[in-house]
PDB file of C-alpha atoms in Angstrom:
ATOM      1  CA  MET A  83      16.664  26.592  11.747  1.00 65.00           C
ATOM      2  CA  LYS A  84      13.010  27.610  11.964  1.00 70.00           C
ATOM      3  CA  ARG A  85      12.444  26.557   8.327  1.00 73.00           C
ATOM      4  CA  THR A  86      14.062  23.168   9.028  1.00 73.00           C
ATOM      5  CA  LEU A  87      11.760  22.608  12.009  1.00 66.00           C
ATOM      6  CA  GLU A  88       8.734  23.595   9.924  1.00 73.00           C
ATOM      7  CA  GLN A  89       9.758  21.144   7.196  1.00 73.00           C
ATOM      8  CA  HIS A  90      10.313  18.437   9.808  1.00 65.00           C
ATOM      9  CA  ASP A  91       6.864  19.061  11.323  1.00 66.00           C
ATOM     10  CA  GLU A  92       5.251  19.067   7.880  1.00 72.00           C
ATOM     11  CA  PHE A  93       6.991  15.798   7.026  1.00 72.00           C
ATOM     12  CA  LEU A  94       5.815  14.160  10.266  1.00 68.00           C
ATOM     13  CA  SER A  95       2.270  15.380   9.696  1.00 69.00           C
ATOM     14  CA  THR A  96       2.251  13.992   6.157  1.00 73.00           C
ATOM     15  CA  LEU A  97       3.839  10.752   7.311  1.00 72.00           C
ATOM     16  CA  GLY A  98       1.226  10.287  10.033  1.00 70.00           C
ATOM     17  CA  HIS A  99      -1.545  10.859   7.521  1.00 68.00           C
ATOM     18  CA  GLU A 100      -0.024   8.516   4.948  1.00 71.00           C
ATOM     19  CA  LEU A 101       0.491   5.731   7.497  1.00 72.00           C
ATOM     20  CA  ARG A 102      -3.005   6.132   8.943  1.00 71.00           C
ATOM     21  CA  ASN A 103      -4.618   5.763   5.494  1.00 72.00           C
ATOM     22  CA  PRO A 104      -3.669   2.099   4.971  1.00 73.00           C
ATOM     23  CA  LEU A 105      -4.017   1.213   8.650  1.00 77.00           C
ATOM     24  CA  SER A 106      -7.682   2.223   8.880  1.00 77.00           C
ATOM     25  CA  PRO A 107      -8.970  -0.346   6.349  1.00 78.00           C
ATOM     26  CA  ILE A 108      -6.669  -2.999   7.850  1.00 79.00           C
ATOM     27  CA  TYR A 109      -8.163  -2.373  11.274  1.00 82.00           C
ATOM     28  CA  MET A 110     -11.707  -2.336   9.886  1.00 81.00           C
ATOM     29  CA  GLN A 111     -11.121  -5.615   8.024  1.00 80.00           C
ATOM     30  CA  ALA A 112      -9.730  -7.257  11.168  1.00 83.00           C
ATOM     31  CA  GLN A 113     -12.658  -5.950  13.216  1.00 84.00           C
ATOM     32  CA  TYR A 114     -15.109  -7.262  10.613  1.00 81.00           C
ATOM     33  CA  LEU A 115     -13.488 -10.706  10.693  1.00 81.00           C
ATOM     34  CA  LEU A 116     -13.492 -10.747  14.483  1.00 83.00           C
ATOM     35  CA  ASP A 117     -17.141  -9.653  14.699  1.00 84.00           C
ATOM     36  CA  ALA A 118     -18.200 -12.289  12.167  1.00 82.00           C
ATOM     37  CA  VAL A 119     -16.492 -15.044  14.153  1.00 80.00           C
ATOM     38  CA  ARG A 120     -17.782 -13.762  17.520  1.00 84.00           C
ATOM     39  CA  GLN A 121     -21.346 -13.621  16.212  1.00 85.00           C
ATOM     40  CA  GLY A 122     -21.015 -17.185  15.025  1.00 81.00           C
ATOM     41  CA  GLN A 123     -21.900 -16.403  11.446  1.00 77.00           C
ATOM     42  CA  PRO A 124     -21.815 -19.823   9.790  1.00 75.00           C
ATOM     43  CA  LYS A 125     -20.265 -18.515   6.595  1.00 74.00           C
ATOM     44  CA  ALA A 126     -17.446 -16.848   8.578  1.00 67.00           C
ATOM     45  CA  LEU A 127     -15.909 -20.211   9.279  1.00 71.00           C
ATOM     46  CA  THR A 128     -16.018 -21.574   5.753  1.00 80.00           C
ATOM     47  CA  ARG A 129     -12.924 -21.630   3.603  1.00 79.00           C
ATOM     48  CA  GLU A 130     -14.825 -20.017   0.712  1.00 84.00           C
ATOM     49  CA  TRP A 131     -15.692 -16.960   2.808  1.00 79.00           C
ATOM     50  CA  LEU A 132     -12.588 -16.699   4.951  1.00 80.00           C
ATOM     51  CA  SER A 133      -9.947 -17.155   2.259  1.00 83.00           C
ATOM     52  CA  PRO A 134     -10.763 -13.999   0.225  1.00 84.00           C
ATOM     53  CA  GLN A 135     -11.163 -12.007   3.447  1.00 81.00           C
ATOM     54  CA  LEU A 136      -7.687 -13.004   4.610  1.00 84.00           C
ATOM     55  CA  GLU A 137      -6.207 -12.423   1.147  1.00 85.00           C
ATOM     56  CA  ALA A 138      -7.555  -8.855   1.189  1.00 83.00           C
ATOM     57  CA  PHE A 139      -6.257  -8.380   4.722  1.00 81.00           C
ATOM     58  CA  CYS A 140      -2.786  -9.618   3.764  1.00 84.00           C
ATOM     59  CA  GLY A 141      -2.799  -7.432   0.649  1.00 83.00           C
ATOM     60  CA  ARG A 142      -3.487  -4.341   2.726  1.00 81.00           C
ATOM     61  CA  LEU A 143      -0.765  -5.286   5.198  1.00 85.00           C
ATOM     62  CA  GLN A 144       1.658  -5.798   2.321  1.00 84.00           C
ATOM     63  CA  ARG A 145       0.926  -2.305   0.971  1.00 81.00           C
ATOM     64  CA  PHE A 146       1.416  -0.873   4.459  1.00 83.00           C
ATOM     65  CA  LEU A 147       4.787  -2.597   4.803  1.00 84.00           C
ATOM     66  CA  GLU A 148       5.806  -1.289   1.396  1.00 81.00           C
ATOM     67  CA  MET A 149       4.915   2.211   2.549  1.00 79.00           C
ATOM     68  CA  LEU A 150       7.056   1.777   5.654  1.00 81.00           C
ATOM     69  CA  ASN A 151       9.913   0.629   3.444  1.00 80.00           C
ATOM     70  CA  ARG A 152       9.589   3.826   1.408  1.00 78.00           C
ATOM     71  CA  VAL A 153       9.819   5.845   4.611  1.00 77.00           C
ATOM     72  CA  MET A 154      12.960   3.937   5.521  1.00 78.00           C
ATOM     73  CA  ASP A 155      14.309   4.684   2.038  1.00 79.00           C
ATOM     74  CA  ILE A 156      14.140   8.391   2.859  1.00 75.00           C
ATOM     75  CA  SER A 157      16.363   7.784   5.858  1.00 74.00           C
ATOM     76  CA  ARG A 158      18.754   5.684   3.790  1.00 76.00           C
ATOM     77  CA  MET A 159      18.925   8.357   1.075  1.00 76.00           C
ATOM     78  CA  ARG A 160      19.793  11.035   3.607  1.00 76.00           C
ATOM     79  CA  ALA A 161      22.558   8.801   4.960  1.00 75.00           C
ATOM     80  CA  GLY A 162      23.790   7.953   1.451  1.00 79.00           C
ATOM     81  CA  ARG A 163      23.080   4.248   1.941  1.00 80.00           C
ATOM     82  CA  LEU A 164      20.223   3.638  -0.480  1.00 77.00           C
ATOM     83  CA  SER A 165      20.992   0.831  -2.890  1.00 81.00           C
ATOM     84  CA  LEU A 166      18.821   0.246  -5.907  1.00 82.00           C
ATOM     85  CA  GLU A 167      17.992  -3.208  -7.217  1.00 85.00           C
ATOM     86  CA  LEU A 168      17.878  -2.526 -10.917  1.00 91.00           C
ATOM     87  CA  GLU A 169      16.344  -4.944 -13.364  1.00 93.00           C
ATOM     88  CA  GLU A 170      14.933  -4.764 -16.853  1.00 95.00           C
ATOM     89  CA  LEU A 171      11.172  -4.536 -16.782  1.00 93.00           C
ATOM     90  CA  ASP A 172       8.170  -2.923 -18.408  1.00 94.00           C
ATOM     91  CA  LEU A 173       7.191   0.124 -16.347  1.00 93.00           C
ATOM     92  CA  VAL A 174       3.688   0.270 -17.853  1.00 94.00           C
ATOM     93  CA  ALA A 175       3.020  -3.347 -16.854  1.00 93.00           C
ATOM     94  CA  LEU A 176       4.248  -2.561 -13.340  1.00 91.00           C
ATOM     95  CA  VAL A 177       1.959   0.484 -13.082  1.00 91.00           C
ATOM     96  CA  ARG A 178      -0.994  -1.636 -14.229  1.00 91.00           C
ATOM     97  CA  GLU A 179      -0.080  -4.339 -11.686  1.00 88.00           C
ATOM     98  CA  VAL A 180       0.051  -1.818  -8.849  1.00 85.00           C
ATOM     99  CA  SER A 181      -3.209  -0.202  -9.914  1.00 86.00           C
ATOM    100  CA  GLN A 182      -4.949  -3.596  -9.945  1.00 84.00           C
ATOM    101  CA  SER A 183      -4.003  -4.044  -6.304  1.00 78.00           C
ATOM    102  CA  PHE A 184      -6.327  -1.113  -5.512  1.00 78.00           C
ATOM    103  CA  GLU A 185      -9.394  -2.536  -7.293  1.00 79.00           C
ATOM    104  CA  ARG A 186     -11.225  -3.285  -4.066  1.00 75.00           C
ATOM    105  CA  GLU A 187     -10.662   0.215  -2.663  1.00 76.00           C
ATOM    106  CA  LEU A 188     -11.646   1.807  -5.965  1.00 78.00           C
ATOM    107  CA  ALA A 189     -14.852  -0.224  -6.069  1.00 79.00           C
ATOM    108  CA  ALA A 190     -15.688   0.698  -2.477  1.00 74.00           C
ATOM    109  CA  ALA A 191     -15.129   4.375  -3.294  1.00 77.00           C
ATOM    110  CA  ARG A 192     -17.053   3.989  -6.565  1.00 84.00           C
ATOM    111  CA  SER A 193     -14.065   5.478  -8.333  1.00 86.00           C
ATOM    112  CA  GLU A 194     -12.355   4.631 -11.568  1.00 89.00           C
ATOM    113  CA  LEU A 195      -8.640   4.702 -12.269  1.00 88.00           C
ATOM    114  CA  ARG A 196      -7.595   5.258 -15.861  1.00 91.00           C
ATOM    115  CA  ILE A 197      -4.044   4.821 -17.037  1.00 91.00           C
ATOM    116  CA  ASP A 198      -3.043   6.693 -20.171  1.00 92.00           C
ATOM    117  CA  ALA A 199       0.253   5.096 -21.109  1.00 92.00           C
ATOM    118  CA  PRO A 200       1.950   3.529 -24.093  1.00 93.00           C
ATOM    119  CA  ALA A 201       1.593  -0.213 -24.575  1.00 93.00           C
ATOM    120  CA  GLN A 202       5.082  -0.732 -23.176  1.00 93.00           C
ATOM    121  CA  GLN A 203       7.922   1.206 -21.575  1.00 94.00           C
ATOM    122  CA  ARG A 204      10.871  -1.101 -21.139  1.00 95.00           C
ATOM    123  CA  GLY A 205      13.853   0.057 -19.175  1.00 93.00           C
ATOM    124  CA  ILE A 206      16.104  -0.568 -16.210  1.00 93.00           C
ATOM    125  CA  TRP A 207      14.118   0.154 -13.047  1.00 89.00           C
ATOM    126  CA  ASP A 208      14.023  -0.675  -9.368  1.00 87.00           C
ATOM    127  CA  ARG A 209      10.690  -2.492  -9.062  1.00 83.00           C
ATOM    128  CA  LEU A 210       9.987  -1.346  -5.498  1.00 76.00           C
ATOM    129  CA  ARG A 211      11.061   2.234  -5.888  1.00 75.00           C
TER     130      ARG A 211
END
């Protein structure tokens, strides 16, 4: 029983950390947008400036929602109710697509992500999982 409680606590600690990671930049982006509008920055109200800001904001929210879905998948797996949506796709292309969604964060961290993979890896996969 003690080991189960320790595992539960470790899971909750990891979960809290993993959920906080995407929420922090979302909050900072929203605060930046709000500050720009409050300060009356002329460029903050232009479509050219606002559109990419909101696209980045929505992208971060989308990744957060995907993370929440993965957490829910754990619950579904434990209950034996996880259903996979299998489709034929190229796993390497999917990995490259996901990695491109982190370009902004990588640039901000001055980090580089390298993918060492074959040109293609076709198979039957669940795109989200």
